Amino acid sequence: ITEDVEIISNPSPLKRQENELPNLQSKRAIAIGKLDAQKGFDMLIPAWKKVYESFPDWKLDIFGVGEMEADLKKIIKSNQLSMTIQLVGQTKNIKDELLNSSFFVLSSRFEGLPMVLIESITCGLPIVAFDCETGPREIIKNNDCGILVENGNINELANAMKKIIVDEELRKKLSINATEKSKKYELSNIMNKWEKLFDEEIIKRNS
């Protein structure tokens, strides 16, 4: 027995204003998530070390709290990266933090459908992400609004971040694509899909 399946994404919790654009000149990358093994910040830190060696004027801010905070601080300190990586903790206005960044990086070992990626493209942010199981490749297709790299490959993650940093035109292109793609996750579009689904179900039951 087979049944029709309709996949409808969650809407973006952020609402983008027409005049809102990310600061692609900010020399700041951003990562967001619980400080635990899943989010892979223990891989992001050594990847950023490779970025820092080539671009010492760039910064990485990691937002979140969790049980690995002390361990991550040790990794940052042991690699002498305290001047370029900050564990910022929580924020009440993640939209402003996203808009004040040049790109978002996701280093997760695994995901569902990360809402943070939907939030990022809502703000027009390019993405660099591990191609982990489920999630990133549903948002990034053919490197249209970001760059996918082999899951767990620290060197590839570093190289992708370097590529976005060095190529301003690429950042702009990915940002434009991200903004355009984010429209499909607007609340109005998601609600229209639900209404259409309900209408079709009513028609089936009455036929």
Coordinates of N, CA and C in Angstrom, one line a residue:
I1 N 0.9 -1.2 0.0 CA 0.0 0.0 0.0 C 0.9 1.2 0.0
T2 N 0.6 2.1 -0.9 CA 1.4 3.4 -1.0 C 0.4 4.5 -0.7
E3 N 1.0 5.6 -0.1 CA 0.2 6.8 0.2 C 0.9 8.0 -0.4
D4 N 0.2 9.0 -0.8 CA 0.8 10.2 -1.3 C 1.4 10.9 -0.1
V5 N 2.6 11.4 -0.3 CA 3.3 12.1 0.8 C 3.6 13.5 0.3
E6 N 3.3 14.5 1.1 CA 3.6 15.9 0.8 C 4.5 16.4 1.8
I7 N 5.7 16.9 1.4 CA 6.7 17.5 2.3 C 6.5 19.0 2.3
I8 N 6.3 19.5 3.5 CA 6.1 21.0 3.7 C 7.1 21.4 4.8
S9 N 8.0 22.3 4.5 CA 9.0 22.7 5.4 C 8.4 23.6 6.5
N10 N 9.1 23.8 7.6 CA 8.8 24.8 8.5 C 9.1 26.2 8.0
P11 N 8.3 27.2 8.3 CA 8.6 28.5 7.8 C 9.8 29.1 8.6
S12 N 10.4 30.1 8.0 CA 11.5 30.8 8.7 C 10.9 31.6 9.8
P13 N 11.5 31.5 11.0 CA 11.0 32.3 12.1 C 11.4 33.8 12.0
L14 N 12.2 34.1 11.1 CA 12.7 35.5 10.8 C 11.9 36.1 9.6
K15 N 11.6 37.4 9.7 CA 11.0 38.1 8.6 C 12.0 39.1 8.1
R16 N 12.3 39.0 6.8 CA 13.2 39.9 6.2 C 12.5 41.1 5.7
Q17 N 13.1 42.3 6.0 CA 12.6 43.6 5.4 C 13.3 43.8 4.1
E18 N 12.6 44.5 3.2 CA 13.2 44.7 1.9 C 14.5 45.4 1.8
N19 N 14.8 46.3 2.8 CA 16.0 47.0 2.8 C 17.1 46.4 3.6
E20 N 16.9 45.2 4.1 CA 17.9 44.5 5.0 C 18.8 43.6 4.1
L21 N 20.1 43.9 4.2 CA 21.1 43.2 3.5 C 22.2 42.8 4.5
P22 N 22.8 41.7 4.4 CA 24.0 41.3 5.3 C 25.2 42.2 5.0
N23 N 26.0 42.4 6.0 CA 27.2 43.2 5.8 C 28.3 42.2 5.3
L24 N 28.4 42.1 4.0 CA 29.3 41.1 3.4 C 30.8 41.6 3.5
Q25 N 31.0 42.8 4.0 CA 32.3 43.4 4.2 C 32.8 43.2 5.6
S26 N 32.1 42.5 6.5 CA 32.3 42.6 7.9 C 33.5 41.8 8.4
K27 N 34.1 41.0 7.5 CA 35.3 40.1 7.9 C 34.9 39.3 9.2
R28 N 33.7 38.8 9.2 CA 33.2 38.0 10.4 C 32.4 36.9 9.8
A29 N 32.7 35.7 10.3 CA 31.9 34.5 10.0 C 31.2 34.2 11.3
I30 N 30.0 33.5 11.2 CA 29.2 33.2 12.3 C 28.8 31.7 12.3
A31 N 28.7 31.1 13.5 CA 28.2 29.8 13.7 C 27.3 29.8 14.9
I32 N 26.2 29.0 14.8 CA 25.2 29.0 15.9 C 24.8 27.5 16.2
G33 N 24.7 27.2 17.4 CA 24.2 25.9 17.8 C 24.6 25.5 19.2
K34 N 24.0 24.5 19.7 CA 24.4 24.0 21.0 C 25.8 23.5 21.0
L35 N 26.5 23.8 22.1 CA 27.9 23.4 22.2 C 28.0 22.0 22.6
D36 N 27.7 21.1 21.6 CA 27.8 19.6 21.9 C 28.5 18.9 20.7
A37 N 28.6 17.6 20.8 CA 29.3 16.9 19.8 C 28.7 17.0 18.5
Q38 N 27.3 17.0 18.4 CA 26.6 17.0 17.2 C 27.0 18.2 16.3
K39 N 27.2 19.3 16.9 CA 27.4 20.6 16.1 C 28.8 20.7 15.5
G40 N 29.8 19.8 16.0 CA 31.1 19.7 15.4 C 32.0 20.9 15.5
F41 N 31.8 21.8 16.6 CA 32.6 22.9 16.7 C 34.1 22.5 17.0
D42 N 34.3 21.3 17.5 CA 35.6 20.8 17.7 C 36.3 20.6 16.4
M43 N 35.6 20.5 15.3 CA 36.2 20.4 13.9 C 36.3 21.8 13.3
L44 N 35.3 22.6 13.6 CA 35.3 24.0 13.1 C 36.5 24.8 13.5
I45 N 36.9 24.6 14.8 CA 38.0 25.4 15.3 C 39.3 25.1 14.6
P46 N 39.7 23.8 14.4 CA 41.0 23.6 13.6 C 40.8 24.0 12.2
A47 N 39.6 24.0 11.6 CA 39.4 24.4 10.3 C 39.6 26.0 10.2
W48 N 39.1 26.7 11.2 CA 39.3 28.1 11.2 C 40.8 28.5 11.5
K49 N 41.5 27.6 12.2 CA 42.9 27.9 12.3 C 43.6 28.0 11.0
K50 N 43.2 27.2 10.0 CA 43.8 27.2 8.7 C 43.4 28.5 8.0
V51 N 42.2 29.0 8.3 CA 41.7 30.2 7.7 C 42.5 31.4 8.3
Y52 N 42.6 31.4 9.6 CA 43.3 32.5 10.3 C 44.8 32.6 9.8
E53 N 45.4 31.5 9.5 CA 46.8 31.6 9.0 C 46.9 32.4 7.7
S54 N 45.8 32.4 6.9 CA 45.8 33.1 5.6 C 45.1 34.5 5.8
F55 N 44.2 34.6 6.7 CA 43.4 35.8 6.8 C 43.3 36.2 8.3
P56 N 44.3 36.7 8.9 CA 44.4 37.0 10.3 C 43.4 38.1 10.7
D57 N 42.9 38.9 9.8 CA 42.0 40.0 10.1 C 40.5 39.5 10.2
W58 N 40.2 38.3 9.9 CA 38.9 37.8 10.0 C 38.6 37.1 11.4
K59 N 37.4 37.2 11.8 CA 36.9 36.6 13.1 C 35.8 35.6 12.9
L60 N 35.8 34.7 13.8 CA 34.7 33.7 13.9 C 34.0 33.8 15.3
D61 N 32.7 34.1 15.2 CA 31.9 34.1 16.5 C 31.0 32.9 16.5
I62 N 31.0 32.2 17.6 CA 30.2 31.0 17.8 C 29.2 31.3 18.9
F63 N 27.9 31.2 18.5 CA 26.8 31.5 19.4 C 26.2 30.2 19.9
G64 N 26.0 30.1 21.2 CA 25.4 28.9 21.8 C 26.0 28.6 23.2
V65 N 25.3 27.7 23.9 CA 25.8 27.2 25.2 C 25.7 25.7 25.2
G66 N 26.4 25.0 26.1 CA 26.3 23.6 26.1 C 27.4 22.9 26.9
E67 N 27.4 21.6 27.0 CA 28.3 20.9 27.9 C 29.7 20.9 27.4
M68 N 30.0 21.2 26.1 CA 31.3 21.2 25.6 C 32.0 22.6 25.6
E69 N 31.4 23.5 26.3 CA 31.9 24.9 26.3 C 33.4 24.9 26.9
A70 N 33.6 24.2 28.0 CA 34.9 24.2 28.6 C 36.0 23.6 27.7
D71 N 35.6 22.5 27.1 CA 36.5 21.7 26.1 C 36.8 22.6 24.9
L72 N 35.8 23.3 24.4 CA 36.0 24.1 23.2 C 36.9 25.3 23.5
K73 N 36.8 25.8 24.7 CA 37.7 26.9 25.2 C 39.1 26.5 25.3
K74 N 39.3 25.2 25.7 CA 40.6 24.7 25.8 C 41.3 24.5 24.4
I75 N 40.4 24.0 23.5 CA 40.9 23.9 22.1 C 41.3 25.2 21.5
I76 N 40.5 26.2 21.7 CA 40.8 27.6 21.2 C 42.1 28.1 21.8
K77 N 42.2 27.9 23.1 CA 43.4 28.4 23.8 C 44.7 27.7 23.4
S78 N 44.6 26.3 23.3 CA 45.8 25.5 23.0 C 46.2 25.8 21.5
N79 N 45.3 26.3 20.7 CA 45.7 26.6 19.3 C 46.0 28.1 19.1
Q80 N 46.0 28.8 20.3 CA 46.3 30.2 20.2 C 45.4 31.0 19.3
L81 N 44.1 30.7 19.4 CA 43.1 31.4 18.6 C 42.2 32.3 19.3
S82 N 42.5 32.7 20.5 CA 41.6 33.5 21.3 C 41.4 34.9 20.7
M83 N 42.3 35.3 19.9 CA 42.1 36.6 19.2 C 41.2 36.6 18.0
T84 N 40.9 35.3 17.5 CA 40.1 35.2 16.3 C 38.8 34.5 16.4
I85 N 38.7 33.7 17.5 CA 37.5 32.9 17.7 C 36.9 33.3 19.1
Q86 N 35.6 33.6 19.1 CA 34.9 33.8 20.4 C 33.7 32.9 20.6
L87 N 33.6 32.3 21.8 CA 32.4 31.7 22.1 C 31.5 32.7 22.8
V88 N 30.5 33.2 22.1 CA 29.8 34.4 22.5 C 28.6 34.1 23.4
G89 N 28.2 32.9 23.5 CA 27.1 32.6 24.4 C 25.8 32.8 23.6
Q90 N 24.7 33.1 24.3 CA 23.4 33.3 23.7 C 23.2 34.8 23.4
T91 N 22.2 35.0 22.5 CA 21.8 36.3 22.1 C 20.3 36.4 21.9
K92 N 19.8 37.6 22.2 CA 18.3 37.8 22.1 C 17.9 38.3 20.7
N93 N 18.9 38.6 19.9 CA 18.6 39.1 18.5 C 19.6 38.4 17.5
I94 N 19.3 37.2 17.2 CA 20.1 36.4 16.3 C 20.1 37.0 14.9
K95 N 19.0 37.7 14.5 CA 18.9 38.3 13.2 C 19.9 39.4 13.0
D96 N 20.1 40.2 14.0 CA 21.1 41.3 13.9 C 22.5 40.7 13.7
E97 N 22.8 39.6 14.5 CA 24.1 38.9 14.4 C 24.3 38.3 13.0
L98 N 23.3 37.7 12.5 CA 23.4 37.2 11.1 C 23.7 38.3 10.1
L99 N 22.9 39.4 10.2 CA 23.1 40.5 9.3 C 24.4 41.2 9.4
N100 N 25.1 41.0 10.5 CA 26.4 41.6 10.7 C 27.5 40.6 10.5
S101 N 27.3 39.7 9.6 CA 28.3 38.7 9.3 C 28.4 38.5 7.8
S102 N 29.5 38.0 7.3 CA 29.7 37.8 5.9 C 29.3 36.4 5.4
F103 N 29.3 35.4 6.3 CA 28.8 34.1 5.9 C 28.6 33.2 7.1
F104 N 27.7 32.2 7.0 CA 27.4 31.3 8.1 C 28.1 30.0 7.8
V105 N 28.6 29.3 8.9 CA 29.3 28.0 8.7 C 28.6 27.0 9.6
L106 N 28.3 25.9 9.0 CA 27.7 24.8 9.7 C 28.7 23.6 9.7
S107 N 29.1 23.1 10.9 CA 30.1 22.0 11.0 C 29.5 20.8 11.6
S108 N 28.2 20.6 11.5 CA 27.5 19.5 12.2 C 27.9 18.2 11.7
R109 N 28.0 17.2 12.6 CA 28.2 15.8 12.2 C 26.9 15.2 11.6
F110 N 25.8 15.7 12.1 CA 24.5 15.2 11.6 C 23.4 16.3 11.9
E111 N 22.3 16.3 11.2 CA 21.3 17.3 11.4 C 19.9 16.7 11.0
G112 N 18.9 17.5 11.3 CA 17.6 17.2 10.8 C 17.5 18.2 9.6
L113 N 16.5 19.1 9.6 CA 16.5 20.3 8.7 C 16.9 21.5 9.6
P114 N 18.1 21.9 9.6 CA 18.5 23.0 10.5 C 17.8 24.3 10.3
M115 N 17.1 24.7 11.2 CA 16.4 26.0 11.1 C 17.3 27.2 11.0
V116 N 18.5 27.0 11.5 CA 19.5 28.1 11.4 C 20.0 28.3 10.0
L117 N 19.9 27.3 9.1 CA 20.2 27.5 7.7 C 19.1 28.3 7.1
I118 N 17.9 28.0 7.4 CA 16.7 28.8 6.9 C 16.8 30.3 7.4
E119 N 17.2 30.4 8.6 CA 17.4 31.8 9.2 C 18.5 32.5 8.4
S120 N 19.5 31.8 8.1 CA 20.7 32.4 7.5 C 20.3 32.9 6.1
I121 N 19.7 32.1 5.3 CA 19.3 32.5 3.9 C 18.3 33.6 4.0
T122 N 17.4 33.6 5.0 CA 16.4 34.7 5.2 C 17.2 36.0 5.3
C123 N 18.3 36.0 5.9 CA 19.2 37.2 6.1 C 20.1 37.4 4.9
G124 N 20.0 36.5 3.9 CA 20.9 36.7 2.7 C 22.3 36.2 2.9
L125 N 22.5 35.4 3.9 CA 23.9 35.0 4.2 C 24.3 33.8 3.4
P126 N 25.5 33.8 2.7 CA 26.1 32.6 2.1 C 26.4 31.6 3.2
I127 N 26.4 30.3 2.8 CA 26.6 29.2 3.8 C 27.8 28.4 3.4
V128 N 28.6 28.0 4.3 CA 29.6 26.9 4.1 C 29.2 25.8 5.1
A129 N 29.0 24.6 4.6 CA 28.5 23.5 5.4 C 29.0 22.1 5.1
F130 N 29.2 21.3 6.1 CA 29.5 19.9 5.9 C 28.2 19.3 5.2
D131 N 28.4 18.4 4.3 CA 27.3 17.7 3.6 C 26.9 16.5 4.5
C132 N 26.5 16.8 5.7 CA 26.1 15.8 6.7 C 24.7 15.2 6.3
E133 N 24.4 14.1 6.9 CA 23.2 13.4 6.6 C 22.0 14.3 7.0
T134 N 21.2 14.5 6.0 CA 19.9 15.3 6.0 C 20.2 16.8 6.5
G135 N 19.6 17.7 5.7 CA 19.6 19.1 6.1 C 20.3 20.0 5.1
P136 N 21.6 20.1 5.2 CA 22.3 21.1 4.3 C 22.0 20.9 2.8
R137 N 22.0 19.7 2.3 CA 21.8 19.5 0.9 C 20.4 19.8 0.4
E138 N 19.5 19.9 1.4 CA 18.1 20.3 1.1 C 18.0 21.8 0.9
I139 N 18.9 22.5 1.5 CA 18.9 24.0 1.4 C 19.9 24.4 0.2
I140 N 21.1 23.8 0.2 CA 22.1 24.2 -0.8 C 22.1 23.2 -1.9
K141 N 21.7 23.6 -3.1 CA 21.7 22.7 -4.3 C 22.6 23.2 -5.3
N142 N 23.6 22.4 -5.7 CA 24.5 22.8 -6.8 C 25.3 24.1 -6.4
N143 N 25.6 24.2 -5.1 CA 26.3 25.3 -4.6 C 25.7 26.7 -4.9
D144 N 24.4 26.7 -4.9 CA 23.7 27.9 -5.4 C 23.7 29.0 -4.3
C145 N 23.5 28.7 -3.0 CA 23.5 29.7 -2.0 C 24.6 29.5 -0.9
G146 N 25.5 28.5 -1.3 CA 26.6 28.2 -0.3 C 27.4 27.1 -0.9
I147 N 28.3 26.6 -0.1 CA 29.3 25.6 -0.5 C 29.2 24.4 0.4
L148 N 28.9 23.2 -0.2 CA 28.9 22.0 0.6 C 30.2 21.3 0.4
V149 N 30.7 20.7 1.6 CA 32.0 20.0 1.5 C 31.8 18.6 2.2
E150 N 32.7 17.7 1.9 CA 32.6 16.4 2.4 C 32.4 16.4 4.0
N151 N 31.5 15.6 4.4 CA 31.2 15.6 5.9 C 32.4 15.2 6.7
G152 N 32.8 16.1 7.6 CA 33.9 15.8 8.5 C 35.3 16.1 7.9
N153 N 35.4 16.6 6.7 CA 36.6 16.9 6.1 C 37.1 18.4 6.5
I154 N 37.9 18.5 7.4 CA 38.3 19.8 8.0 C 39.1 20.6 7.0
N155 N 39.9 20.0 6.1 CA 40.7 20.7 5.1 C 39.7 21.3 4.1
E156 N 38.7 20.6 3.7 CA 37.7 21.1 2.7 C 36.9 22.2 3.3
L157 N 36.6 22.1 4.6 CA 35.8 23.1 5.2 C 36.6 24.4 5.3
A158 N 37.9 24.3 5.6 CA 38.8 25.5 5.6 C 38.9 26.1 4.3
N159 N 39.1 25.2 3.2 CA 39.3 25.8 1.9 C 38.0 26.5 1.4
A160 N 36.9 25.9 1.7 CA 35.6 26.6 1.3 C 35.4 27.9 2.0
M161 N 35.8 28.0 3.2 CA 35.7 29.3 3.9 C 36.7 30.3 3.3
K162 N 37.9 29.8 3.0 CA 38.9 30.7 2.3 C 38.3 31.2 1.0
K163 N 37.7 30.3 0.3 CA 37.2 30.7 -1.1 C 36.2 31.8 -1.0
I164 N 35.3 31.7 0.0 CA 34.3 32.8 0.2 C 34.9 34.1 0.7
I165 N 35.9 33.9 1.5 CA 36.6 35.1 2.0 C 37.3 35.9 0.9
V166 N 38.0 35.2 0.1 CA 38.9 35.8 -0.9 C 38.1 36.3 -2.1
D167 N 36.9 35.8 -2.4 CA 36.1 36.1 -3.6 C 34.9 36.9 -3.2
E168 N 35.0 38.2 -3.2 CA 33.9 39.1 -2.9 C 32.7 38.9 -3.8
E169 N 33.0 38.7 -5.1 CA 31.9 38.6 -6.1 C 31.1 37.3 -5.8
L170 N 31.8 36.2 -5.3 CA 31.2 35.0 -5.0 C 30.2 35.2 -3.8
R171 N 30.7 35.9 -2.8 CA 29.9 36.2 -1.6 C 28.6 36.9 -2.1
K172 N 28.7 37.9 -3.0 CA 27.5 38.6 -3.4 C 26.6 37.7 -4.2
K173 N 27.1 36.9 -5.0 CA 26.3 35.9 -5.8 C 25.5 35.0 -4.9
L174 N 26.3 34.4 -4.0 CA 25.6 33.4 -3.0 C 24.6 34.1 -2.2
S175 N 24.9 35.4 -1.8 CA 23.9 36.1 -1.0 C 22.6 36.4 -1.8
I176 N 22.7 36.8 -3.0 CA 21.6 37.0 -3.8 C 20.7 35.8 -4.0
N177 N 21.4 34.6 -4.2 CA 20.7 33.4 -4.4 C 20.1 32.9 -3.1
A178 N 20.7 33.2 -1.9 CA 20.2 32.9 -0.6 C 18.9 33.7 -0.4
T179 N 18.9 34.9 -0.7 CA 17.7 35.8 -0.5 C 16.6 35.3 -1.3
E180 N 16.9 35.0 -2.6 CA 15.8 34.5 -3.5 C 15.3 33.2 -3.0
K181 N 16.1 32.3 -2.6 CA 15.7 31.0 -2.1 C 14.9 31.1 -0.8
S182 N 15.2 32.1 0.0 CA 14.5 32.2 1.3 C 13.0 32.5 1.1
K183 N 12.6 32.9 0.0 CA 11.2 33.3 -0.2 C 10.3 32.0 -0.1
K184 N 10.8 30.9 -0.5 CA 10.0 29.7 -0.4 C 9.7 29.3 1.1
Y185 N 10.5 29.9 2.0 CA 10.3 29.5 3.4 C 9.5 30.7 4.2
E186 N 9.0 31.6 3.4 CA 8.2 32.7 4.1 C 6.9 32.1 4.6
L187 N 6.4 32.6 5.7 CA 5.2 32.1 6.3 C 4.1 32.0 5.4
S188 N 3.9 33.1 4.6 CA 2.8 33.1 3.6 C 2.8 32.0 2.6
N189 N 4.0 31.7 2.1 CA 4.1 30.6 1.2 C 3.9 29.2 1.8
I190 N 4.4 29.0 3.0 CA 4.2 27.8 3.7 C 2.7 27.6 4.0
M191 N 2.0 28.6 4.5 CA 0.6 28.6 4.8 C -0.2 28.2 3.5
N192 N 0.2 28.8 2.4 CA -0.5 28.5 1.1 C -0.4 27.0 0.8
K193 N 0.8 26.4 1.0 CA 0.9 25.0 0.8 C 0.0 24.2 1.7
W194 N -0.1 24.6 2.9 CA -1.0 23.8 3.8 C -2.4 24.0 3.4
E195 N -2.8 25.2 3.0 CA -4.2 25.4 2.6 C -4.5 24.6 1.3
K196 N -3.6 24.5 0.4 CA -3.8 23.7 -0.8 C -3.9 22.3 -0.5
L197 N -3.1 21.8 0.4 CA -3.1 20.4 0.8 C -4.5 20.1 1.4
F198 N -5.0 20.9 2.3 CA -6.3 20.7 3.0 C -7.4 20.7 1.9
D199 N -7.3 21.6 1.0 CA -8.4 21.7 0.0 C -8.4 20.5 -0.9
E200 N -7.2 20.0 -1.3 CA -7.1 18.8 -2.1 C -7.7 17.6 -1.3
E201 N -7.4 17.5 0.0 CA -7.9 16.4 0.8 C -9.4 16.4 0.9
I202 N -10.0 17.6 1.0 CA -11.4 17.7 1.1 C -12.1 17.3 -0.2
I203 N -11.4 17.7 -1.3 CA -12.0 17.3 -2.7 C -11.9 15.7 -2.8
K204 N -10.8 15.1 -2.3 CA -10.7 13.7 -2.4 C -11.8 13.0 -1.6
R205 N -12.0 13.5 -0.5 CA -13.0 12.8 0.4 C -14.4 13.0 -0.1
N206 N -14.7 14.1 -0.8 CA -16.0 14.3 -1.3 C -16.3 13.8 -2.7
S207 N -15.2 13.2 -3.3 CA -15.4 12.7 -4.7 C -15.7 11.2 -4.7

